[in-house]
CSV table of C-alpha atoms in Angstrom, one decimal:
chain,number,residue,atom,x,y,z
A,26,UNK,CA,-26.9,21.6,22.8
A,27,UNK,CA,-24.2,19.0,22.3
A,28,UNK,CA,-26.6,17.1,20.2
A,29,UNK,CA,-26.5,19.9,17.6
A,30,UNK,CA,-22.7,19.9,17.2
A,31,UNK,CA,-23.1,17.5,14.2
A,32,UNK,CA,-24.8,20.4,12.3
A,33,UNK,CA,-21.6,22.4,12.6
A,34,UNK,CA,-19.5,19.4,11.6
A,35,UNK,CA,-21.7,18.8,8.5
A,36,UNK,CA,-21.3,22.4,7.5
A,37,UNK,CA,-17.5,22.1,7.9
A,38,UNK,CA,-17.5,18.9,5.9
A,39,UNK,CA,-19.2,20.8,3.0
A,40,UNK,CA,-16.5,23.5,3.3
A,41,UNK,CA,-13.8,20.9,3.3
A,42,UNK,CA,-15.4,19.2,0.2
A,43,UNK,CA,-15.4,22.6,-1.6
A,44,UNK,CA,-11.7,22.8,-1.1
A,45,UNK,CA,-10.7,19.2,-1.8
A,46,UNK,CA,-12.9,18.4,-4.9
A,47,UNK,CA,-11.2,21.1,-7.1
A,48,UNK,CA,-7.8,19.8,-5.8
A,49,UNK,CA,-8.7,16.2,-6.9
A,50,UNK,CA,-10.1,17.3,-10.3
A,51,UNK,CA,-6.9,19.2,-11.0
A,52,UNK,CA,-4.7,16.1,-10.2
A,53,UNK,CA,-6.9,13.0,-10.6
A,54,UNK,CA,-4.7,11.0,-8.2
A,55,UNK,CA,-6.2,7.9,-6.5
A,56,UNK,CA,-5.3,9.0,-3.0
A,57,UNK,CA,-7.0,12.4,-3.4
A,58,UNK,CA,-10.1,10.6,-4.8
A,59,UNK,CA,-10.2,8.4,-1.6
A,60,UNK,CA,-9.7,11.5,0.6
A,61,UNK,CA,-12.6,13.2,-1.2
A,62,UNK,CA,-14.8,10.2,-0.6
A,63,UNK,CA,-13.6,10.2,3.0
A,64,UNK,CA,-14.7,13.8,3.6
A,65,UNK,CA,-18.0,13.0,1.9
A,66,UNK,CA,-18.8,10.0,4.1
A,67,UNK,CA,-17.7,11.9,7.2
A,68,UNK,CA,-20.2,14.6,6.3
A,69,UNK,CA,-22.9,12.1,5.6
A,70,UNK,CA,-22.4,10.5,9.0
A,71,UNK,CA,-22.7,13.8,10.8
A,72,UNK,CA,-25.7,14.7,8.6
A,73,UNK,CA,-27.6,11.7,10.0
A,74,UNK,CA,-26.6,12.8,13.5
A,75,UNK,CA,-28.0,16.2,12.6
A,76,UNK,CA,-31.2,14.7,11.4
A,77,UNK,CA,-31.6,12.8,14.6
A,78,UNK,CA,-31.1,15.9,16.7
A,79,UNK,CA,-33.5,18.1,14.7
A,80,UNK,CA,-36.2,15.7,13.5
A,81,UNK,CA,-35.9,12.9,16.0
A,82,UNK,CA,-35.1,9.2,15.9
A,83,UNK,CA,-36.0,7.0,13.0
A,84,UNK,CA,-35.1,3.4,12.1
A,85,UNK,CA,-33.7,4.2,8.6
A,86,UNK,CA,-31.7,7.2,9.7
A,87,UNK,CA,-30.2,5.0,12.4
A,88,UNK,CA,-29.2,2.3,9.9
A,89,UNK,CA,-27.7,4.8,7.5
A,90,UNK,CA,-25.8,6.4,10.4
A,91,UNK,CA,-24.3,3.1,11.4
A,92,UNK,CA,-23.3,2.3,7.8
A,93,UNK,CA,-21.6,5.6,7.0
A,94,UNK,CA,-20.3,6.2,10.5
A,95,UNK,CA,-19.5,2.9,12.1
A,96,UNK,CA,-18.7,0.8,9.0
A,97,UNK,CA,-17.2,3.3,6.6
A,98,UNK,CA,-15.9,5.7,9.2
A,99,UNK,CA,-12.3,6.6,8.4
A,100,UNK,CA,-11.9,3.8,5.8
A,101,UNK,CA,-11.9,6.0,2.7
A,102,UNK,CA,-9.3,8.4,4.3
A,103,UNK,CA,-7.2,5.4,5.3
A,104,UNK,CA,-7.4,3.9,1.8
A,105,UNK,CA,-6.2,7.1,0.3
A,106,UNK,CA,-3.2,7.0,2.6
A,107,UNK,CA,-2.5,3.4,1.5
A,108,UNK,CA,-2.5,4.5,-2.2
A,109,UNK,CA,-0.1,7.3,-1.3
A,110,UNK,CA,2.4,5.2,0.8
A,111,UNK,CA,2.2,1.7,-0.5
A,112,UNK,CA,2.4,-0.3,-3.7
A,113,UNK,CA,-0.6,-0.1,-6.0
A,114,UNK,CA,-1.1,-3.8,-6.0
A,115,UNK,CA,-1.6,-3.9,-2.2
A,116,UNK,CA,-3.8,-0.9,-2.4
A,117,UNK,CA,-6.0,-2.4,-5.1
A,118,UNK,CA,-6.3,-5.8,-3.3
A,119,UNK,CA,-7.1,-4.2,0.1
A,120,UNK,CA,-9.7,-2.0,-1.6
A,121,UNK,CA,-11.5,-5.0,-3.0
A,122,UNK,CA,-11.4,-7.0,0.2
A,123,UNK,CA,-12.4,-4.2,2.5
A,124,UNK,CA,-15.2,-2.9,0.2
A,125,UNK,CA,-16.6,-6.4,0.0
A,126,UNK,CA,-16.7,-6.7,3.8
A,127,UNK,CA,-18.3,-3.3,4.1
A,128,UNK,CA,-21.0,-4.2,1.5
A,129,UNK,CA,-21.8,-7.5,3.4
A,130,UNK,CA,-21.9,-5.7,6.7
A,131,UNK,CA,-24.1,-2.9,5.3
A,132,UNK,CA,-26.6,-5.4,3.9
A,133,UNK,CA,-26.8,-7.1,7.3
A,134,UNK,CA,-27.4,-3.8,9.0
A,135,UNK,CA,-30.2,-2.9,6.6
A,136,UNK,CA,-31.8,-6.3,7.1
A,137,UNK,CA,-31.5,-6.5,10.8
A,138,UNK,CA,-34.8,-6.0,12.7
A,139,UNK,CA,-35.0,-3.3,15.3
A,140,UNK,CA,-35.5,-4.2,18.9
A,141,UNK,CA,-35.9,-1.0,21.1
A,142,UNK,CA,-34.4,-1.6,24.5
A,143,UNK,CA,-36.3,-0.8,27.6
A,144,UNK,CA,-35.8,2.8,28.7
A,145,UNK,CA,-34.3,3.8,25.3
A,146,UNK,CA,-33.7,7.6,25.0
A,147,UNK,CA,-33.6,7.7,21.2
A,148,UNK,CA,-29.9,8.4,21.0
A,149,UNK,CA,-28.1,6.9,18.0
A,150,UNK,CA,-26.7,3.5,18.9
A,151,UNK,CA,-26.2,0.1,17.5
A,152,UNK,CA,-27.8,-1.4,20.6
A,153,UNK,CA,-31.2,-1.1,18.8
A,154,UNK,CA,-30.3,-3.9,16.3
A,155,UNK,CA,-31.9,-7.2,17.0
A,156,UNK,CA,-28.9,-8.9,15.3
A,157,UNK,CA,-26.3,-7.7,17.7
A,158,UNK,CA,-23.7,-9.7,15.8
A,159,UNK,CA,-23.6,-7.1,13.0
A,160,UNK,CA,-21.8,-4.8,15.4
A,161,UNK,CA,-18.8,-7.1,15.3
A,162,UNK,CA,-17.9,-5.8,11.8
A,163,UNK,CA,-17.2,-2.2,12.9
A,164,UNK,CA,-14.3,-2.8,15.4
A,165,UNK,CA,-12.4,-4.7,12.7
A,166,UNK,CA,-13.0,-2.0,10.0
A,167,UNK,CA,-12.2,0.8,12.4
A,168,UNK,CA,-9.0,-0.8,13.5
A,169,UNK,CA,-8.0,-1.2,9.8
A,170,UNK,CA,-8.8,2.5,9.2
A,171,UNK,CA,-6.9,3.6,12.4
A,172,UNK,CA,-3.8,1.6,11.6
A,173,UNK,CA,-3.4,3.0,8.1
A,174,UNK,CA,-4.7,6.6,8.6
A,175,UNK,CA,-3.1,7.3,12.0
A,176,UNK,CA,-0.1,5.0,11.3
A,177,UNK,CA,0.4,6.5,7.9
A,178,UNK,CA,0.3,10.0,9.2
A,179,UNK,CA,2.8,9.2,12.0
A,180,UNK,CA,5.1,7.4,9.5
A,181,UNK,CA,5.1,10.4,7.2
A,182,UNK,CA,5.6,12.8,10.2
A,183,UNK,CA,8.7,10.8,11.2
A,184,UNK,CA,10.1,11.0,7.7
A,185,UNK,CA,9.6,14.7,7.4
A,186,UNK,CA,10.9,15.3,11.0
A,187,UNK,CA,14.2,13.7,9.9
A,188,UNK,CA,14.3,16.0,6.9
A,189,UNK,CA,13.2,19.6,7.8
A,190,UNK,CA,10.4,19.5,10.4
A,191,UNK,CA,8.5,21.9,8.1
A,192,UNK,CA,4.8,22.2,7.2
A,193,UNK,CA,4.5,18.6,6.0
A,194,UNK,CA,5.8,17.3,9.4
A,195,UNK,CA,3.3,19.5,11.2
A,196,UNK,CA,0.5,18.7,8.8
A,197,UNK,CA,0.9,15.0,9.4
A,198,UNK,CA,0.9,15.5,13.1
A,199,UNK,CA,-2.4,17.3,12.8
A,200,UNK,CA,-3.8,14.5,10.6
A,201,UNK,CA,-2.7,11.9,13.1
A,202,UNK,CA,-4.4,13.7,16.0
A,203,UNK,CA,-7.5,14.2,13.8
A,204,UNK,CA,-7.6,10.5,13.0
A,205,UNK,CA,-7.2,9.5,16.7
A,206,UNK,CA,-10.1,11.7,18.1
A,207,UNK,CA,-13.1,10.2,16.3
A,208,UNK,CA,-11.9,6.7,17.2
A,209,UNK,CA,-11.9,7.7,20.9
A,210,UNK,CA,-15.4,9.1,20.5
A,211,UNK,CA,-16.6,6.0,18.7
A,212,UNK,CA,-15.4,3.9,21.7
A,213,UNK,CA,-17.5,6.0,24.0
A,214,UNK,CA,-20.5,5.5,21.7
A,215,UNK,CA,-20.4,1.7,22.2
A,216,UNK,CA,-21.1,2.4,25.9
A,217,UNK,CA,-23.9,4.9,25.2
A,218,UNK,CA,-22.0,8.2,25.4
A,219,UNK,CA,-22.6,9.3,21.8
A,220,UNK,CA,-22.2,13.0,22.7
A,221,UNK,CA,-18.5,12.4,23.1
A,222,UNK,CA,-18.4,11.3,19.5
A,223,UNK,CA,-20.1,14.5,18.4
A,224,UNK,CA,-17.3,16.6,19.9
A,225,UNK,CA,-14.4,14.5,18.7
A,226,UNK,CA,-15.8,14.3,15.2
A,227,UNK,CA,-15.8,18.1,14.9
A,228,UNK,CA,-12.4,18.6,16.5
A,229,UNK,CA,-10.9,15.7,14.6
A,230,UNK,CA,-12.2,16.9,11.2
A,231,UNK,CA,-10.8,20.4,11.9
A,232,UNK,CA,-7.4,18.9,12.7
A,233,UNK,CA,-7.5,16.8,9.5
A,234,UNK,CA,-8.5,19.8,7.4
A,235,UNK,CA,-5.7,22.1,8.7
A,236,UNK,CA,-3.2,19.3,8.3
A,237,UNK,CA,-4.3,18.8,4.7
A,238,UNK,CA,-4.3,22.6,4.1
A,239,UNK,CA,-0.8,23.0,5.4
A,240,UNK,CA,0.6,20.4,3.1
A,241,UNK,CA,-1.3,21.5,0.1
A,242,UNK,CA,0.2,25.0,0.4
A,243,UNK,CA,3.7,23.7,1.0
A,244,UNK,CA,5.9,23.8,-2.2
A,245,UNK,CA,8.7,21.5,-1.1
A,246,UNK,CA,9.2,18.2,-2.9
A,247,UNK,CA,7.3,15.2,-1.4
A,248,UNK,CA,9.3,12.4,0.1
A,249,UNK,CA,6.7,9.8,-1.2
A,250,UNK,CA,7.5,8.3,-4.6
A,251,UNK,CA,3.8,7.8,-5.4
A,252,UNK,CA,3.0,11.4,-4.8
A,253,UNK,CA,6.0,12.5,-6.9
A,254,UNK,CA,4.9,10.3,-9.8
A,255,UNK,CA,1.2,11.3,-9.7
A,256,UNK,CA,1.4,15.0,-9.0
A,257,UNK,CA,4.8,16.5,-8.4
A,258,UNK,CA,2.9,18.9,-6.0
A,259,UNK,CA,1.8,18.8,-2.4
A,260,UNK,CA,-1.4,17.2,-1.1
A,261,UNK,CA,-2.4,15.0,1.9
A,262,UNK,CA,0.6,13.4,3.6
């Protein structure tokens, strides 16, 4: 039954999207746009996992899963945090560079022949790619996403801890935990334990949602200058 957990995660992603899209449309801030894209790609990744569980393995579903899950992963959420916390020039440059790397990596994944290993059990894994070198892209991209999403949430939590230890502090703690869990699950996937990823994705997204929800409902003034300039109202981080 663990194989069907991504169905629940996909449904929760849709719920999350229904909450964050109106928020973005009412504010039009860059970091909310990236967070919206992050929830979308998260849901697309778990959708491919759901398809694999319900309909069985296919080459194209595996490749799409690898692109939206292993390559994109937490990148959009991390990029949103960069737009929130850092200078726009750095955010723009990092967007162009990382997007270019992701596009190149995605093309390589799509072009890679499939080589089914002996005894393969039809779980989703990058081991089926004949060009195994394409898997070298994902650790770099995932490290980038982890540093800025997890690191940004911890940085914000420290700032709010020094101020009032209120909802924004707790919300950032939840986001940091939520960012950490799928990364742990992804590490297990590289060793063939994809079921661990299914569990950590669901729990991680729930943590991220409630962190986002707590800060959206909070009415205190943000400590981040970018957020004050763009919105003057609470949102992620």
